[in-house]
Coordinates of C-alpha atoms in Angstrom, one line a residue:
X1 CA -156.7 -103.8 15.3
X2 CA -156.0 -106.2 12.3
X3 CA -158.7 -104.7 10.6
X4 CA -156.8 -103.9 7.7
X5 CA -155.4 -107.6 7.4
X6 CA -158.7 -109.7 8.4
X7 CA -161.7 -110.5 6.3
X8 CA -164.7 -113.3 7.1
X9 CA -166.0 -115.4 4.6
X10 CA -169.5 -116.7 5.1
X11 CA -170.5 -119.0 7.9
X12 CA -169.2 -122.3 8.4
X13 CA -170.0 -125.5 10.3
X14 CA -166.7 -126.3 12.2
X15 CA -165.8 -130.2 11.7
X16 CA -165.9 -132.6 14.6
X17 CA -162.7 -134.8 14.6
X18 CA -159.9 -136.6 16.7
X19 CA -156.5 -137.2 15.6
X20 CA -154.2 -137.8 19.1
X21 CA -150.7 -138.2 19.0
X22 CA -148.4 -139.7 21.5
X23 CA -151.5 -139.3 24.6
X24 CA -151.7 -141.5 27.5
X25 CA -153.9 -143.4 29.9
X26 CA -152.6 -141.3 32.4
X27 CA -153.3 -138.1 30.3
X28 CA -157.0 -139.6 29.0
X29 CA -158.4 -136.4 31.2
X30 CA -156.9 -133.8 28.5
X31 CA -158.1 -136.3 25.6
X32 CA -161.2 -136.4 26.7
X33 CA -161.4 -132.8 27.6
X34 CA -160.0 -131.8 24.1
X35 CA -162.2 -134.3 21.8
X36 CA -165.0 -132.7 24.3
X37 CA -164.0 -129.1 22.8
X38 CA -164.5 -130.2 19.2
X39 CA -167.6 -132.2 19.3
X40 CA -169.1 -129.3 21.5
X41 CA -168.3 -126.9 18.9
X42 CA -166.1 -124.8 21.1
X43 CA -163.4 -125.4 19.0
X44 CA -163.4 -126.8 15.3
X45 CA -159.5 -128.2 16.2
X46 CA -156.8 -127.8 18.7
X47 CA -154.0 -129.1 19.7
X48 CA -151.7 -129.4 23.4
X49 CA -148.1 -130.6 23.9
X50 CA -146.8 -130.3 26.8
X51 CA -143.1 -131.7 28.3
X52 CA -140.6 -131.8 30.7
X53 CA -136.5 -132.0 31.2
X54 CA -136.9 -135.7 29.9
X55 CA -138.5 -134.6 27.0
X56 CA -142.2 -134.4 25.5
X57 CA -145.0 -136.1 27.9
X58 CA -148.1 -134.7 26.2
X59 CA -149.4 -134.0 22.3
X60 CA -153.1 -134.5 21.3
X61 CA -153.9 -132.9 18.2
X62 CA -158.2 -132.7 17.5
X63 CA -160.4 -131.8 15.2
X64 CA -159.9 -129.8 12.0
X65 CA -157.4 -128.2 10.7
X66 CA -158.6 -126.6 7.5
X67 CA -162.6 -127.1 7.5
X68 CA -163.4 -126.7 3.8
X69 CA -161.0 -129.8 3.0
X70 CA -161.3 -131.8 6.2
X71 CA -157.4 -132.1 7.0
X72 CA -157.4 -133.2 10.4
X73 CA -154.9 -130.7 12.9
X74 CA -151.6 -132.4 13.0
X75 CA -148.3 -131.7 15.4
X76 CA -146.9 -129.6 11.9
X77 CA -150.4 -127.7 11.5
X78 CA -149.4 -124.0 11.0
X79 CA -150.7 -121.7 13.6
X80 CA -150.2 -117.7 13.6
X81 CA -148.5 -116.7 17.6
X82 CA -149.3 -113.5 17.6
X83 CA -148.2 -112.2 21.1
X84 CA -146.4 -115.3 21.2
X85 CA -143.9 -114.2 18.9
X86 CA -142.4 -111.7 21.7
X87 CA -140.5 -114.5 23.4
X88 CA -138.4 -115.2 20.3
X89 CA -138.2 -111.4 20.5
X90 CA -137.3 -111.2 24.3
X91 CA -134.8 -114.4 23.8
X92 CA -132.9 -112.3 20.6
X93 CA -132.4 -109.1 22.8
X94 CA -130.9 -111.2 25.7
X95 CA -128.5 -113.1 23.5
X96 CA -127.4 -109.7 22.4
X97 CA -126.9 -108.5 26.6
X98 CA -125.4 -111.5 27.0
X99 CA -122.7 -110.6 24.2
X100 CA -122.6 -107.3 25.8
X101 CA -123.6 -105.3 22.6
X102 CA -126.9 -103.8 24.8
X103 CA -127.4 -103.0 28.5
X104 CA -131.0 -103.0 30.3
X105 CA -130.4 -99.5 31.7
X106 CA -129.1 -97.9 28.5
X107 CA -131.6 -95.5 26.8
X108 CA -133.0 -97.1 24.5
X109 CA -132.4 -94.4 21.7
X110 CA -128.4 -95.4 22.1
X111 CA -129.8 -97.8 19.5
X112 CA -132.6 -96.4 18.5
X113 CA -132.1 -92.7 18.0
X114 CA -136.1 -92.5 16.9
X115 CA -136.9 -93.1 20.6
X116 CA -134.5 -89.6 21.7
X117 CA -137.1 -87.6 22.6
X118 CA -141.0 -89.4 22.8
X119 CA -144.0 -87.2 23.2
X120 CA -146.7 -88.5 25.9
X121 CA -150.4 -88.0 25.1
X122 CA -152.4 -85.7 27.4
X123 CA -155.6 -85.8 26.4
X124 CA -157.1 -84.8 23.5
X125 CA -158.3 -81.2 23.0
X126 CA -162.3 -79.7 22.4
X127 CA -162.0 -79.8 18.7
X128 CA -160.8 -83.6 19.1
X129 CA -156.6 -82.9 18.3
X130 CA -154.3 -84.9 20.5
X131 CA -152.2 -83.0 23.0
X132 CA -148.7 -84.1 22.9
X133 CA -146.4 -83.2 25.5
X134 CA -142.8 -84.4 25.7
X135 CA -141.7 -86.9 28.2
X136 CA -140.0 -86.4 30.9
X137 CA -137.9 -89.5 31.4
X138 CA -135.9 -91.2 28.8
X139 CA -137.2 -94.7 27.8
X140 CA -134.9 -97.9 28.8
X141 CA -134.1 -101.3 27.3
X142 CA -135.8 -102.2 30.1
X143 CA -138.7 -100.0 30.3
X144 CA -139.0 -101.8 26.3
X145 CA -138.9 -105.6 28.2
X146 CA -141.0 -104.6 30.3
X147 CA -144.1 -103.2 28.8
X148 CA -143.1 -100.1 31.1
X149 CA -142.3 -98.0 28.7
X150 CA -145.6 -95.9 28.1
X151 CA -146.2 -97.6 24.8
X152 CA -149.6 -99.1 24.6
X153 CA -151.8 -101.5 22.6
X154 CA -155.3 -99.9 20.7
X155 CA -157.1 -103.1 21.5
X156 CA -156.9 -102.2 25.3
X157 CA -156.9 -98.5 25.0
X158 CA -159.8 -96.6 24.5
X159 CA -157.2 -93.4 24.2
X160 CA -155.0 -94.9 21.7
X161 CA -158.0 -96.4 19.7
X162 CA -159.3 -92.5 20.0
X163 CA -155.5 -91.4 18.4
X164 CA -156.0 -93.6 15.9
X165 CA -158.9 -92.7 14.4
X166 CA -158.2 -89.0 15.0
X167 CA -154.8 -89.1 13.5
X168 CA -154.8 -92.0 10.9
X169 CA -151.8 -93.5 12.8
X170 CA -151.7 -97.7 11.3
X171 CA -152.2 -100.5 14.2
X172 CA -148.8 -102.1 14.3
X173 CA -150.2 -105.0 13.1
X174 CA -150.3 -103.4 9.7
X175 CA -146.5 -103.8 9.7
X176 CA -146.3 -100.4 8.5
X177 CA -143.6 -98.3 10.0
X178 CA -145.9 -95.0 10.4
X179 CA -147.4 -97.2 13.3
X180 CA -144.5 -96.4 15.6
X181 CA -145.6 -92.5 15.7
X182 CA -147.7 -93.7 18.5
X183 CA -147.2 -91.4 21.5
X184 CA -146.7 -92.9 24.8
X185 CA -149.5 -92.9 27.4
X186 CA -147.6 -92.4 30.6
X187 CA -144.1 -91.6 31.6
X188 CA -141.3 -94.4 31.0
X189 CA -141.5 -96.7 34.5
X190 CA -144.4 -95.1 35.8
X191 CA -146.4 -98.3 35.3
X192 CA -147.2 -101.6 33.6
X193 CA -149.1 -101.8 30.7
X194 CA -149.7 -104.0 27.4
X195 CA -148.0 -102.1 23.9
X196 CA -145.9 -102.2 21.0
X197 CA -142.9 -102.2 23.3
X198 CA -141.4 -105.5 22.4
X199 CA -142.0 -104.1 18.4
X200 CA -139.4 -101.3 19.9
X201 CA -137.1 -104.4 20.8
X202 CA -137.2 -105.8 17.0
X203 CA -136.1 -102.9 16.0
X204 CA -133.5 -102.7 18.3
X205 CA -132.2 -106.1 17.6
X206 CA -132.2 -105.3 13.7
X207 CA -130.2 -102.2 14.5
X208 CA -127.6 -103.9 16.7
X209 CA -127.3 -107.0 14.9
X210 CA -127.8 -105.5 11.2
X211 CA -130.3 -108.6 10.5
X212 CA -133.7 -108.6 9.4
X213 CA -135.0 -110.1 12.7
X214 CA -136.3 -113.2 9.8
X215 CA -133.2 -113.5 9.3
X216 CA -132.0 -113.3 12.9
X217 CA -134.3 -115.6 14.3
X218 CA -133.7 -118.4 11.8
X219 CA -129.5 -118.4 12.5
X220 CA -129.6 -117.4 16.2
X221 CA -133.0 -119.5 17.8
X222 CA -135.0 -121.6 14.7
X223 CA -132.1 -123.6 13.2
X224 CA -130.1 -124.4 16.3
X225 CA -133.4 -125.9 17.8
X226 CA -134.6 -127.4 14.2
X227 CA -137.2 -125.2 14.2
X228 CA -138.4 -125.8 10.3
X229 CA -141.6 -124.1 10.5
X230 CA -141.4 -121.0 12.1
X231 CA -140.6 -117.4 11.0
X232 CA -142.3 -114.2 9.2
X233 CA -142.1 -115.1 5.3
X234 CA -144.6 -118.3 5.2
X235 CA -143.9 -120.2 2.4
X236 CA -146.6 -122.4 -0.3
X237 CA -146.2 -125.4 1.2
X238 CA -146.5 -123.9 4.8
X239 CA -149.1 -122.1 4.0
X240 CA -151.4 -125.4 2.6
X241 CA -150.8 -126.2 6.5
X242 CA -151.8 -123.3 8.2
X243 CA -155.5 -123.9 10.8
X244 CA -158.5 -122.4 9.9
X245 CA -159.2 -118.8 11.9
X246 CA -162.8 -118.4 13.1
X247 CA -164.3 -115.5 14.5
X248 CA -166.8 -116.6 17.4
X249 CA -170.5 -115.3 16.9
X250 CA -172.6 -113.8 19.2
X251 CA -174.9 -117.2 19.3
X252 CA -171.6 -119.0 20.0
X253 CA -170.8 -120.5 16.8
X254 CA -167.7 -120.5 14.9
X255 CA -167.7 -118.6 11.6
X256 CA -164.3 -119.3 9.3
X257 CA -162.5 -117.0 7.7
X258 CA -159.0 -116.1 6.1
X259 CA -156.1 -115.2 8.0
X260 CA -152.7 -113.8 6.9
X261 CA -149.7 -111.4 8.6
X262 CA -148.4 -109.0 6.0
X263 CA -146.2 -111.2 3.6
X264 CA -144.4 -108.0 2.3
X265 CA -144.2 -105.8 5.7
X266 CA -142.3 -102.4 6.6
X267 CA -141.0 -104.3 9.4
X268 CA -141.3 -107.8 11.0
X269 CA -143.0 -107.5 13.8
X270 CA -141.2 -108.7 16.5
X271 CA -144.2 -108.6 18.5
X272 CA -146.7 -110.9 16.8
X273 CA -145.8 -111.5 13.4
X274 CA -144.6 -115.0 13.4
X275 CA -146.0 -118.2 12.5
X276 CA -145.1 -122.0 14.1
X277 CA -145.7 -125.0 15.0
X278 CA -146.8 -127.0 18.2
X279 CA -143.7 -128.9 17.6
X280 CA -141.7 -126.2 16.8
X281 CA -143.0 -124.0 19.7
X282 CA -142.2 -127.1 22.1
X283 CA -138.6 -127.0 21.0
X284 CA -138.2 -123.5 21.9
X285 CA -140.2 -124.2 25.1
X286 CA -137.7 -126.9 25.8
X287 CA -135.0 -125.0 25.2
X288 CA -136.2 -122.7 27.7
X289 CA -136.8 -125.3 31.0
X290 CA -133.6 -126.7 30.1
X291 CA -131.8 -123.3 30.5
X292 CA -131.0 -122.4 27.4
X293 CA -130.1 -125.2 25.7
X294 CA -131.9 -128.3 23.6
X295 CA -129.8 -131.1 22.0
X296 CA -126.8 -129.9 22.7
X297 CA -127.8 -126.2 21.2
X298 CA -127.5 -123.8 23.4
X299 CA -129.4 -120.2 22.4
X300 CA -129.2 -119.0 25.9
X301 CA -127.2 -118.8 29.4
X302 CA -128.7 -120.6 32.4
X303 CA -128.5 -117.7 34.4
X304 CA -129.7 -115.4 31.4
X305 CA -133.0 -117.3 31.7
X306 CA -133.3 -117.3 34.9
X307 CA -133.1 -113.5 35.0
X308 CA -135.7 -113.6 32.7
X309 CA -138.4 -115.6 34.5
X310 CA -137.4 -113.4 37.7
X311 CA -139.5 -110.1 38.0
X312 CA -138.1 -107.0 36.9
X313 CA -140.2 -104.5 37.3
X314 CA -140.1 -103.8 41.2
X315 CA -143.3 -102.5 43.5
X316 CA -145.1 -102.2 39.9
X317 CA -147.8 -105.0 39.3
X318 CA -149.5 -106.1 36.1
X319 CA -152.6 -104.7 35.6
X320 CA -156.3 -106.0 33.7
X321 CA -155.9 -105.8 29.8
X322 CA -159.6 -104.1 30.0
X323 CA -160.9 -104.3 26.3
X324 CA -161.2 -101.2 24.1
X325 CA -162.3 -103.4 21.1
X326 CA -164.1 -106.4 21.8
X327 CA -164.5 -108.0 18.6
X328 CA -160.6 -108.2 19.7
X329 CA -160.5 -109.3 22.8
X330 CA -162.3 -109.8 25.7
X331 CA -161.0 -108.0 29.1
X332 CA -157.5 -110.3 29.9
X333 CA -156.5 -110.8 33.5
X334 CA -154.7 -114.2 33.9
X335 CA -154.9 -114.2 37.6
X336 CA -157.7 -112.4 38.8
X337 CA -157.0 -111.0 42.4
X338 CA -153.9 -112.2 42.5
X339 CA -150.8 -110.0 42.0
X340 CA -148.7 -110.8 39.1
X341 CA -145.5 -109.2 38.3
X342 CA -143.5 -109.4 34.6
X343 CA -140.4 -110.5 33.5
X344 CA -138.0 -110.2 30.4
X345 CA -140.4 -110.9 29.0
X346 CA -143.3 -113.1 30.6
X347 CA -146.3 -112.8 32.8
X348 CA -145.1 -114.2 36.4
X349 CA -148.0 -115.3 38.9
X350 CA -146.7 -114.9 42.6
X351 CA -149.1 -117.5 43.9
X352 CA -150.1 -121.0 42.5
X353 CA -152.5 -121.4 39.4
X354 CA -156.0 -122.6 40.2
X355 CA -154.8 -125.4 38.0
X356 CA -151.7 -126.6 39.0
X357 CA -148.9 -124.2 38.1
X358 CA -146.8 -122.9 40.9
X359 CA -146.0 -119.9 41.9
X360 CA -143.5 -118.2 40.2
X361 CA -144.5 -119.7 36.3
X362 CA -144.3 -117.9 33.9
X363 CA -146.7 -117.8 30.6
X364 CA -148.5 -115.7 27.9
X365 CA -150.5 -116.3 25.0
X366 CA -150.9 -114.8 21.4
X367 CA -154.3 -112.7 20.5
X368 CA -155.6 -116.3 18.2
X369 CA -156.1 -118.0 21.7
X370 CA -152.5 -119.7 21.7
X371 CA -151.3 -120.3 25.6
X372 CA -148.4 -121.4 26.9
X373 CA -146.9 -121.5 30.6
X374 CA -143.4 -122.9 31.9
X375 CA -143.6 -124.3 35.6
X376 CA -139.5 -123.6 36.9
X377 CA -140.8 -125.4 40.3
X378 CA -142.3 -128.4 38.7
X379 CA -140.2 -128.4 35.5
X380 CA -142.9 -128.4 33.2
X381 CA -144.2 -126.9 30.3
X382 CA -147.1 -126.9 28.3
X383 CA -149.1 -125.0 25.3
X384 CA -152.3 -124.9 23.7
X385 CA -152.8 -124.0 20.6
X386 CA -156.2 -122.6 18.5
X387 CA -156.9 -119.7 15.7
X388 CA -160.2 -118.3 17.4
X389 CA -161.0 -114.3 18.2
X390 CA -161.8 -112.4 20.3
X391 CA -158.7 -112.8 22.3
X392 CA -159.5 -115.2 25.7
X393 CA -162.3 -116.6 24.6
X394 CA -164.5 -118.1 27.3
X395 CA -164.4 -121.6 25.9
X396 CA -161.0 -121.5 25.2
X397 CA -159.8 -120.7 28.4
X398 CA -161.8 -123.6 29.9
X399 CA -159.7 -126.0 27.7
X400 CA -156.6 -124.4 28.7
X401 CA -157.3 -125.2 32.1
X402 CA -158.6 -128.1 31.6
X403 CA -155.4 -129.4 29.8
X404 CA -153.7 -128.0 32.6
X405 CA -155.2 -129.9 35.3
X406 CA -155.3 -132.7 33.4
X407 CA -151.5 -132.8 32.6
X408 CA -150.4 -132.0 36.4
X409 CA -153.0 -134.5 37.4
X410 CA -151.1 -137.7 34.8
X411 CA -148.0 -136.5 35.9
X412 CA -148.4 -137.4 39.7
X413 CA -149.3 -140.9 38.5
X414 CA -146.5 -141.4 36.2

């Protein structure tokens, strides 16, 4: 996946820096922990906000943002969400229930007529051709929400990674429309897994609302939260801001290269196309553990987001993300034996983090190593934010947690 828009220059040193904003004695754990990241080279910058109903408590911006010119990360440095993009997605889709122009339990090809009659793979013959069967069940908004739907994701499918290659079939990230030949891989709600669903969901939200979902997202979420920095189009000035990607060598070390979405796509790609900011991100974060509102802008109903932090697909479970392409992504599980169920459209954990988050958060993360979470027991919310692959990289994920820890920790001081 992304093969088509990622290329690596030649190796790098990543820069050691500092640059906190707003941080704390209470919060010196996460400083430290952070300015530890960059000087141990597990990082070459990142950056962590975090807040609650009373507004931000946490940013700390480190390191470098851009490595060849030594411009340190900053709160407005450019980062590309990838997954992280599907809860602007999710949010667009419920502001349309909410008007009542879709239902959760409609079929799905009501507004999609492209989704009447999906074929399920079954295997793939002697010779090596796909054998396509046609589904049995019709695919729901909800099954779309839900990553129930059958769709899948290449990166974490050795089948679809064999379709691919087999067929020609684009990775959505392309943003070419032939990618949404993909076949499903199960029947709709038969269980739980990772795909180009919330793509789907795009789609339907550019059918019902006749937007572009650029278009949609900048009247209906990114200008009612002053959200200046985020969409699909990136423009010059933007793009002077954007952080550094590095891929992570096998030794360990950081190697830089470029990294762009498709600036003239098919489609935008309502499940990861979309760039931000940590500020920006916050804002919509906010707007989220207020209930739908932010400065008197509300984008969402109370009990809309509740609904959507609440799980919705029954005895079903998430499962492992186990890697088909590891240059990708690593295997993802968030909560290793622990069950974790989804919402509309979030990762819920039904016990308490091993670092602080109760049960009943709910979070997800971008394939760059972007996190966020949202504590509705705690009423808090935090994200981290770094351009590295492969997706949950072990170093990474130790900063996560330890911002985490760190920002529960200052809190019971404050």
């Amino acid at each position: 996946m992304l093969g088509a828009i990622l290329a690596l220059d030649a190796v790098g040193p990543a820069l050691a820096g500092a640059n906190p904003a707003g941080s704390s004695v209470r919060f010196k754990a996460i400083d430290d922990a952070l300015r530890g990241g960059v000087s141990g080279n597990d990082v070459a910058g990142v950056i962590a906000v975090a807040a609650t109903p009373k507004g931000v408590v946490y940013e700390g911006a480190f390191g470098k943002a851009n490595v060849a010119t030594g411009a340190p990360m900053t709160l407005d440095t450019v980062f590309w969400l990838l997954s992280m993009t599907k809860a602007f997605t999710a949010t667009a889709c419920m502001q349309l229930i909410e008007q009542g122009r879709v239902h959760l339990d409609d079929d799905a090809a009501k507004y999609l007529p492209e989704l009447a009659s999906p074929q399920v793979l079954d295997g793939f013959a002697v010779d090596g051709t796909p054998r396509l069967r046609p589904a049995k069940r019709a695919i729901k908004v909800r099954h779309l929400l839900t990553h129930t739907s059958g769709y899948t994701y290449s990166i974490w499918s050795e089948a679809l990674t064999r379709y691919e290659k087999v067929t020609d079939m684009p990775d959505i990230a392309t943003c070419r429309n032939a990618a949404f030949t993909a076949p499903l891989e199960f029947e709709p709600g038969e269980r739980w897994e990772y795909g180009i669903s919330m793509d789907w969901v795009g789609k339907l939200v550019e059918a019902v609302s006749d937007q572009s979902l650029e278009v949609y997202f900048r009247e209906n979420i990114f200008e009612p939260l002053g959200m200046k920095n985020s969409g699909f189009l990136i423009g010059t000035e933007q793009k002077r801001r954007v952080a550094t990607f590095h891929n992570r060598r096998a030794d360990g070390g950081l190697e830089p290269g470029p990294f762009e979405m498709p600036q003239r796509p098919e489609f935008f790609m309502g499940g990861g196309g979309a760039f931000s900011t940590p500020r920006d991100y916050m804002a919509f974060l906010r707007a989220l553990l207020n209930g739908g509102a932010l400065h008197g802008a509300r984008i969402l109903r109370p009990e809309t987001v509740a609904m959507m932090m609440q799980n919705q697909i029954g005895e079903l479970n998430v499962q492992e993300m186990r890697s088909a392409q590891p240059s990708y992504s690593r295997s993802f599980d968030q909560f290793p034996g622990q069950p974790h169920q989804w919402g509309l459209s979030f990762d819920i954990n039904t016990q308490p983090g091993p670092n602080g988050r109760s049960a009943g958060s709910i979070s997800w993360a971008g394939l760059l190593n972007c996190y966020f979470w949202l504590d509705p027991v705690k009423h808090v919310t935090g994200a981290l934010f770094t351009q590295v692959l492969p997706f949950f990289d072990e170093r990474v994920v130790a900063l996560y947690g330890a911002f985490e820890r760190g920002l529960y920790a200052g809190l019971e001081h404050a």
